[in-house]
Coordinates of C-alpha atoms in Angstrom, one line a residue:
T1 CA -6.6 58.9 -105.8
A2 CA -6.9 60.9 -102.6
S3 CA -7.7 64.6 -102.7
V4 CA -8.6 67.4 -100.4
F5 CA -9.3 71.2 -100.7
A6 CA -6.9 73.1 -98.6
K7 CA -6.0 76.7 -97.7
K8 CA -3.0 78.0 -95.7
G9 CA -3.6 79.0 -92.1
T10 CA -0.7 79.8 -89.7
L11 CA 1.2 77.0 -91.6
D12 CA 2.0 76.9 -95.3
F13 CA 2.4 73.2 -96.1
L14 CA 0.0 70.4 -96.5
G15 CA 1.0 66.7 -96.6
L16 CA -0.9 63.8 -98.1
K17 CA 0.4 60.3 -97.3
A18 CA -0.7 56.9 -98.3
A19 CA 0.6 54.8 -95.4
S20 CA 1.3 51.1 -95.9
L21 CA -0.3 49.7 -99.1
G22 CA 3.1 48.4 -100.1
L23 CA 4.4 51.9 -100.8
T24 CA 7.8 53.2 -99.8
G25 CA 7.6 56.7 -101.2
G26 CA 4.0 57.4 -100.5
Q27 CA 4.0 61.0 -99.4
A28 CA 3.7 64.4 -101.1
Y29 CA 4.0 68.0 -99.8
F30 CA 2.0 71.0 -101.1
D31 CA 3.0 74.6 -100.7
L32 CA -0.3 76.4 -100.0
A33 CA 1.3 79.8 -99.8
N34 CA 2.5 79.7 -103.4
G35 CA 0.3 77.0 -104.9
T36 CA 3.1 74.7 -105.9
L37 CA 4.1 71.1 -105.4
G38 CA 6.8 70.4 -102.9
T39 CA 8.6 67.0 -102.5
V40 CA 6.7 64.1 -104.1
G41 CA 7.4 60.5 -103.2
S42 CA 8.6 58.0 -105.8
D43 CA 5.6 55.8 -105.6
L44 CA 2.9 58.3 -106.5
T45 CA 2.1 61.4 -108.6
A46 CA 0.6 64.6 -107.2
T47 CA -1.3 67.7 -108.4
I48 CA -2.3 71.0 -107.0
K49 CA -4.9 73.2 -108.7
D50 CA -6.0 76.7 -107.8
Y51 CA -9.7 77.1 -106.9
G52 CA -9.5 80.8 -106.0
N53 CA -9.4 82.8 -102.8
G54 CA -6.4 80.9 -101.5
W55 CA -8.0 77.5 -101.8
Y56 CA -6.2 74.6 -103.7
R57 CA -7.3 71.1 -104.5
C58 CA -4.4 68.8 -103.7
S59 CA -4.3 65.1 -104.8
I60 CA -2.1 62.1 -104.8
T61 CA -2.5 59.1 -107.1
F62 CA -0.9 55.7 -106.6
T63 CA -1.3 52.0 -107.1
A64 CA -1.2 49.7 -104.1
T65 CA 1.6 47.1 -104.7
S66 CA 1.1 44.5 -101.9
D67 CA -1.1 45.4 -99.0
T68 CA -4.8 45.8 -99.4
S69 CA -5.4 48.0 -96.4
G70 CA -3.8 51.2 -95.1
T71 CA -4.6 54.8 -94.3
I72 CA -4.7 58.1 -96.0
R73 CA -3.2 60.8 -93.8
I74 CA -3.8 64.6 -94.1
Q75 CA -1.0 66.4 -92.4
M76 CA 0.2 69.9 -91.8
W77 CA 3.8 71.0 -91.8
E78 CA 6.0 74.0 -91.2
Q79 CA 8.1 73.3 -94.3
D80 CA 8.6 71.1 -97.3
A81 CA 9.5 67.6 -96.4
G82 CA 9.4 68.8 -92.8
N83 CA 10.4 67.0 -89.7
N84 CA 8.2 66.6 -86.6
F85 CA 7.4 69.9 -84.9
L86 CA 5.5 71.0 -81.8
H87 CA 1.8 71.5 -82.2
D88 CA 0.9 74.0 -79.5
G89 CA -2.8 74.3 -80.2
T90 CA -2.6 77.4 -82.4
K91 CA -1.0 76.1 -85.7
N92 CA -3.5 75.3 -88.4
I93 CA -4.4 74.9 -92.0
L94 CA -7.9 74.8 -93.5
I95 CA -9.3 71.7 -95.2
F96 CA -12.5 70.7 -96.9
G97 CA -13.9 67.8 -99.0
A98 CA -11.4 65.0 -98.4
Q99 CA -12.1 62.3 -101.0
F100 CA -10.7 58.8 -101.7
E101 CA -11.7 57.0 -104.9
A102 CA -10.6 54.3 -107.4
G103 CA -9.3 56.0 -110.5
S104 CA -6.3 57.8 -112.0
F105 CA -7.4 61.4 -111.3
P106 CA -9.7 63.2 -108.8
T107 CA -13.3 63.6 -110.0
S108 CA -15.8 66.3 -109.1
Y109 CA -16.4 66.6 -105.3
I110 CA -18.8 63.9 -104.0
K111 CA -20.7 65.1 -101.0
T112 CA -20.9 62.3 -98.4
S113 CA -22.1 61.9 -94.8
G114 CA -21.1 58.8 -92.9
S115 CA -20.9 56.4 -95.8
T116 CA -19.5 56.0 -99.3
A117 CA -21.4 57.5 -102.2
S118 CA -21.3 57.7 -106.0
R119 CA -21.4 60.8 -108.1
S120 CA -23.7 61.0 -111.1
A121 CA -21.9 61.4 -114.4
D122 CA -21.2 64.9 -115.5
V123 CA -23.5 66.0 -118.3
A124 CA -22.7 69.1 -120.3
S125 CA -24.9 70.4 -123.1
I126 CA -26.1 73.6 -124.7
D127 CA -28.9 74.4 -127.2
V128 CA -27.5 75.4 -130.5
D129 CA -29.6 78.6 -130.6
Q130 CA -27.4 79.9 -127.9
F131 CA -24.4 80.2 -130.2
G132 CA -25.6 80.7 -133.7
Y133 CA -25.5 77.2 -135.2
N134 CA -25.4 76.8 -139.0
Q135 CA -27.5 73.8 -140.1
S136 CA -25.8 73.4 -143.4
E137 CA -22.1 73.4 -142.6
G138 CA -19.6 73.8 -139.7
T139 CA -16.3 72.8 -138.1
V140 CA -15.6 71.4 -134.6
F141 CA -12.2 71.4 -133.0
A142 CA -11.3 69.5 -129.8
E143 CA -8.2 69.0 -127.7
A144 CA -8.9 66.0 -125.5
Q145 CA -7.6 62.9 -123.8
N146 CA -9.3 59.6 -122.9
I147 CA -8.4 57.9 -119.6
D148 CA -9.5 54.4 -120.4
G149 CA -11.6 52.5 -122.9
N150 CA -14.2 51.1 -120.5
T151 CA -17.0 53.3 -122.1
T152 CA -18.5 51.9 -125.3
D153 CA -17.7 54.3 -128.1
P154 CA -17.0 57.3 -125.9
K155 CA -18.1 60.6 -127.5
V156 CA -15.9 63.7 -127.6
M157 CA -18.9 65.7 -128.8
T158 CA -22.3 65.2 -130.4
L159 CA -24.6 67.6 -132.3
S160 CA -28.1 66.1 -132.5
D161 CA -31.8 66.7 -132.4
G162 CA -32.0 64.5 -129.3
T163 CA -32.3 61.3 -131.3
S164 CA -29.9 58.9 -132.9
S165 CA -31.5 59.6 -136.4
N166 CA -29.8 63.0 -136.8
R167 CA -26.4 63.5 -135.3
I168 CA -22.9 64.7 -136.0
R169 CA -20.1 63.5 -133.7
I170 CA -16.5 62.7 -133.0
D171 CA -16.0 59.5 -131.0
I172 CA -13.6 56.7 -130.1
N173 CA -14.9 53.7 -131.9
D174 CA -14.0 50.2 -130.7
G175 CA -11.7 51.6 -128.1
N176 CA -8.9 52.9 -130.4
N177 CA -10.4 54.4 -133.6
I178 CA -11.0 58.1 -133.7
R179 CA -14.1 58.5 -136.0
M180 CA -16.1 61.2 -137.7
N181 CA -19.7 60.1 -137.8
V182 CA -22.8 61.7 -139.4
T183 CA -26.3 60.3 -139.6
D184 CA -29.1 62.0 -141.5
G185 CA -32.7 60.7 -141.3
G186 CA -31.5 57.5 -139.7
V187 CA -29.0 56.8 -142.6
T188 CA -25.3 56.9 -142.0
Q189 CA -23.6 59.4 -144.2
T190 CA -20.1 58.9 -143.1
S191 CA -18.5 56.8 -140.5
T192 CA -14.8 57.2 -141.4
Q193 CA -12.2 56.3 -138.8
N194 CA -8.5 55.8 -138.2
T195 CA -6.8 53.4 -135.9
F196 CA -5.2 55.6 -133.2
N197 CA -3.5 53.2 -130.9
D198 CA -2.6 55.9 -128.4
Y199 CA -6.3 56.8 -127.8
D200 CA -5.5 57.5 -124.2
S201 CA -2.8 60.1 -125.1
K202 CA -3.6 63.7 -125.7
Y203 CA -4.9 64.5 -129.2
K204 CA -6.1 67.4 -131.3
V205 CA -8.9 66.7 -133.7
A206 CA -10.7 68.9 -136.2
F207 CA -13.9 67.8 -138.0
A208 CA -15.3 69.9 -140.9
F209 CA -18.7 69.0 -142.3
K210 CA -20.7 70.1 -145.4
A211 CA -22.8 68.2 -147.9
N212 CA -20.4 65.9 -149.9
D213 CA -17.4 67.4 -148.1
F214 CA -16.4 65.8 -144.8
K215 CA -12.9 66.1 -143.4
L216 CA -11.3 64.9 -140.1
I217 CA -7.7 65.7 -139.2
I218 CA -5.9 64.3 -136.1
N219 CA -2.7 65.8 -134.7
N220 CA -1.9 67.4 -138.1
S221 CA -0.8 64.0 -139.3
V222 CA -3.8 61.8 -139.9
T223 CA -6.4 63.0 -142.6
L224 CA -9.7 61.3 -143.3
T225 CA -11.9 62.4 -146.2
D226 CA -15.4 61.5 -147.4
T227 CA -16.9 63.3 -150.4
A228 CA -20.4 61.8 -150.4
G229 CA -23.2 62.5 -147.9
T230 CA -25.7 64.9 -146.5
V231 CA -25.7 67.0 -143.3
P232 CA -28.8 66.6 -141.0
D233 CA -31.1 69.6 -140.6
G234 CA -32.9 70.3 -137.4
I235 CA -29.9 69.9 -135.0
T236 CA -31.0 71.3 -131.6
S237 CA -28.2 70.6 -129.1
L238 CA -24.5 70.2 -128.5
Y239 CA -23.5 67.4 -126.1
I240 CA -20.0 67.6 -124.7
G241 CA -18.4 64.3 -123.8
S242 CA -21.6 62.2 -124.4
S243 CA -24.0 60.8 -126.9
Y244 CA -27.0 62.3 -128.8
N245 CA -29.1 62.7 -125.6
G246 CA -26.5 63.0 -122.9
T247 CA -27.3 59.7 -121.3
G248 CA -24.8 57.3 -123.0
G249 CA -21.4 57.0 -124.6
R250 CA -19.8 59.2 -121.9
M251 CA -16.2 60.0 -122.3
N252 CA -14.0 59.0 -119.4
G253 CA -11.3 61.6 -119.7
H254 CA -10.6 65.3 -120.2
I255 CA -11.6 67.9 -122.8
K256 CA -9.2 70.8 -122.6
S257 CA -10.9 72.9 -125.3
L258 CA -13.9 72.6 -127.7
T259 CA -14.7 75.2 -130.3
Y260 CA -17.4 75.4 -133.0
T261 CA -17.2 77.5 -136.2
P262 CA -20.4 78.0 -138.3
K263 CA -18.6 77.3 -141.6
R264 CA -16.6 74.6 -143.2
L265 CA -13.1 75.8 -142.6
S266 CA -10.4 75.1 -145.2
N267 CA -8.2 72.1 -145.0
A268 CA -5.2 74.3 -144.4
K269 CA -7.0 75.8 -141.4
L270 CA -7.8 72.3 -140.0
Q271 CA -4.1 71.4 -140.3
E272 CA -3.2 74.6 -138.4
L273 CA -5.7 73.9 -135.6
T274 CA -4.4 70.4 -135.0
S275 CA -0.6 71.2 -135.2

């Protein structure tokens, strides 16, 4: 994936091109005046996202088919799928943060200077006293998508006290099983899961928990129930897309939305959330 932040100058169109690499349709055009995609080549996909104040992040994603070397070209054009035109020294667009990386989507901007660099994994967490957490019951809803299964048991969310002994989580177990998991005092209370072969597709999942009353619903079609078990007390933090302390089980993908309700919602409401 190649990406760049761009803003229109005297010209409205940006071009990104993967030259060589076995591609025949390796170019995409981006309308920086309207924030829309122009013509996109047959051998790649493209995205444009609004970053405010006229800036857009433009990207192309492709798979090299034969050649192992080539170039990524950032171009400016007068029009969509434009032909050559005269650069007279005054025509321009603004660009920043060009990035080229292995993967199927552009990650957060990685600042570099003269050599390649890696970005530390994103870690998102919040203390539960910031949103009125109920220690005895609750419901979590997430709309998410995994990108690949390289991470061991990637976590959509984890509520914990910072240890593995007390935690409540939704994860992808063994690569393709969406699971509700609760541990209290080091003892597993529920670890109920369903084989979800399309784990890398988009899914909506709602998990309601209360003593002896656990329910997980996936896409309004898969329902998992466990009527025995306790809920851990002393939960201190919510980790988004990672394990009980934010250092492992990171989710390689996207979370479109994540909501928490401080009560065990009805089964009918869980169905409604995931429809």
